[in-house]
Short mmCIF file of C-alpha atoms in Angstrom, two decimals:
data_model
loop_
_atom_site.label_atom_id
_atom_site.label_comp_id
_atom_site.label_asym_id
_atom_site.label_seq_id
_atom_site.Cartn_x
_atom_site.Cartn_y
_atom_site.Cartn_z
CA MET A 279 0.25 -0.03 -0.05
CA SER A 280 1.09 3.39 -0.84
CA LEU A 281 0.82 6.88 1.03
CA PHE A 282 -0.06 8.64 -2.07
CA ALA A 283 -2.33 7.77 -5.04
CA THR A 284 0.46 7.89 -8.04
CA ASP A 285 -2.12 7.53 -10.92
CA ARG A 286 -2.18 11.15 -11.74
CA ILE A 287 0.33 13.61 -10.47
CA LEU A 288 0.61 17.13 -10.98
CA VAL A 289 3.91 18.85 -10.96
CA PRO A 290 3.72 22.68 -11.79
CA ILE A 291 6.79 24.24 -13.61
CA ASP A 292 7.94 27.71 -12.95
CA PHE A 293 11.35 27.48 -14.69
CA TYR A 294 13.31 27.73 -11.63
CA GLU A 295 15.51 24.73 -11.22
CA THR A 296 13.92 23.44 -8.15
CA SER A 297 10.70 22.80 -10.28
CA PHE A 298 12.63 20.26 -12.48
CA GLU A 299 14.17 18.71 -9.83
CA ALA A 300 10.88 18.12 -8.41
CA LEU A 301 9.77 16.61 -11.76
CA GLU A 302 12.63 14.56 -11.87
CA LYS A 303 12.06 13.22 -8.34
CA THR A 304 8.74 12.50 -9.37
CA ILE A 305 9.47 10.45 -12.48
CA ASP A 306 11.66 8.51 -10.14
CA PHE A 307 9.01 7.75 -7.72
CA VAL A 308 6.43 7.08 -9.87
CA LYS A 309 8.51 5.40 -12.86
CA ASP A 310 5.94 6.15 -15.65
CA ALA A 311 5.73 9.35 -17.10
CA SER A 312 2.21 9.02 -18.67
CA HIS A 313 0.77 9.57 -14.87
CA ILE A 314 2.67 12.97 -14.60
CA TYR A 315 0.89 16.09 -15.80
CA VAL A 316 3.03 19.50 -15.85
CA ILE A 317 1.15 22.69 -15.87
CA HIS A 318 3.21 26.14 -16.08
CA VAL A 319 1.13 29.25 -15.70
CA LEU A 320 2.00 32.84 -17.68
CA PRO A 321 1.22 35.88 -15.97
CA PRO A 322 -1.31 37.96 -17.73
CA LEU A 323 -0.14 40.22 -20.49
CA ASN A 324 -0.33 43.92 -19.78
CA PRO A 325 -2.02 45.95 -22.52
CA GLY A 326 0.69 48.72 -22.13
CA GLU A 327 3.28 46.57 -22.91
CA PRO A 328 5.32 47.39 -26.13
CA GLY A 329 4.87 43.52 -27.32
CA VAL A 330 1.14 43.99 -27.26
CA MET A 331 0.85 47.78 -28.40
CA TRP A 332 3.03 46.73 -31.42
CA ARG A 333 1.08 43.65 -31.87
CA THR A 334 3.95 41.12 -32.31
CA VAL A 335 3.30 39.36 -28.85
CA ASP A 336 -0.10 37.64 -27.95
CA SER A 337 -1.12 35.24 -25.30
CA GLN A 338 -1.56 32.36 -27.76
CA THR A 339 2.25 33.11 -29.31
CA ARG A 340 3.45 33.21 -25.37
CA LYS A 341 1.81 29.85 -24.69
CA SER A 342 2.86 27.99 -28.03
CA HIS A 343 6.38 29.25 -27.31
CA VAL A 344 6.09 27.83 -23.63
CA GLU A 345 4.77 24.32 -24.95
CA ASN A 346 7.51 24.19 -27.60
CA VAL A 347 10.57 24.90 -25.27
CA LEU A 348 9.07 22.17 -22.48
CA SER A 349 8.26 19.76 -25.25
CA GLU A 350 12.05 20.12 -26.13
CA ARG A 351 13.36 19.58 -22.85
CA PHE A 352 10.91 16.68 -22.41
CA LYS A 353 11.90 14.87 -25.68
CA GLU A 354 14.10 12.42 -23.75
CA PRO A 355 12.23 8.63 -23.23
CA LEU A 356 12.17 9.36 -19.58
CA TYR A 357 9.55 11.86 -20.16
CA GLN A 358 7.41 9.93 -22.47
CA GLY A 359 3.55 10.26 -22.16
CA ILE A 360 3.89 13.39 -19.78
CA HIS A 361 1.09 15.59 -20.01
CA ILE A 362 1.80 19.44 -20.78
CA ASN A 363 -0.54 22.52 -20.03
CA VAL A 364 0.41 26.26 -20.30
CA THR A 365 -2.16 28.69 -18.97
CA ILE A 366 -2.46 32.45 -18.31
CA GLY A 367 -3.32 33.74 -15.06
CA ASN A 368 -3.09 33.19 -11.40
CA PRO A 369 -0.54 30.58 -10.52
CA ALA A 370 -2.32 29.15 -7.57
CA SER A 371 -5.71 29.55 -8.96
CA ASN A 372 -4.99 27.70 -12.15
CA ILE A 373 -3.01 24.98 -10.64
CA ILE A 374 -5.91 24.34 -8.36
CA ASP A 375 -8.42 24.44 -10.95
CA TYR A 376 -6.58 22.16 -13.24
CA ALA A 377 -6.01 19.68 -10.54
CA ARG A 378 -9.66 19.47 -10.09
CA GLU A 379 -10.27 19.62 -13.73
CA GLN A 380 -7.92 16.34 -14.53
CA ALA A 381 -8.95 14.54 -10.97
CA ILE A 382 -5.29 15.01 -9.98
CA ASP A 383 -4.22 12.68 -7.16
CA LEU A 384 -1.26 14.40 -5.49
CA ILE A 385 0.39 17.73 -6.36
CA VAL A 386 4.31 17.77 -6.07
CA ILE A 387 5.56 21.35 -5.64
CA PRO A 388 8.94 22.70 -4.79
CA SER A 389 8.80 25.78 -2.17
CA HIS A 390 11.45 28.44 -3.13
CA GLY A 391 11.86 28.81 0.66
CA TYR A 392 11.20 32.62 0.62
CA THR A 393 10.78 33.96 4.50
CA GLY A 394 10.23 37.56 6.02
CA LEU A 395 9.63 40.62 3.83
CA LYS A 396 10.16 38.62 0.56
CA ARG A 397 7.56 35.89 1.14
CA PHE A 398 5.36 38.55 2.38
CA VAL A 399 5.38 40.80 -0.45
CA LEU A 400 6.02 37.78 -3.22
CA GLY A 401 3.15 35.43 -1.65
CA SER A 402 3.59 31.94 -1.46
CA VAL A 403 2.05 29.57 -4.50
CA ALA A 404 2.90 26.54 -2.58
CA GLU A 405 1.07 27.99 0.45
CA ARG A 406 -1.90 28.81 -1.34
CA VAL A 407 -2.05 25.41 -3.30
CA VAL A 408 -1.68 23.55 -0.08
CA ARG A 409 -4.63 25.69 1.65
CA PHE A 410 -7.14 25.05 -1.33
CA ALA A 411 -6.08 21.80 -3.57
CA HIS A 412 -8.77 19.20 -3.20
CA CYS A 413 -6.24 16.75 -3.12
CA PRO A 414 -3.22 16.09 -1.30
CA VAL A 415 0.07 18.40 -1.64
CA LEU A 416 3.52 17.22 -1.30
CA VAL A 417 6.16 20.33 -0.87
CA LEU A 418 9.58 19.88 -1.23
CA ARG A 419 12.05 21.87 0.58
CA ARG A 420 14.75 23.60 -0.99
CA GLU A 421 17.96 22.05 -0.06
CA VAL A 422 20.27 24.31 1.63
#
């Protein structure tokens, strides 16, 4: 008997190395990448940004670019079958909503380990996911 269900595991990727380490640890644990769902949440575009004003950047272009980068990074056989999703919005909300939509059994998320004022200003996506997710959340602490 396992402590966690491992049929559908979500690993949010924010392009910090800790998130890729969390994914690798998850694959080592599960052994089958087809049980793993990866999500990356892009911030919404600001209408005042030059790329938006000059119509050289839009949400779909950004999403496609990130999907291509992740697909390229995950082309090795180790990642065969991994599910990739790129969304736009609030990271914690989008992670929680996607987990519910995909009937995720477990979320594995790294903690950046911010403390004090930096944590207060930046907030903690991991903390909000732990508080509001419908399923268990495994927070991997940053190794010091």
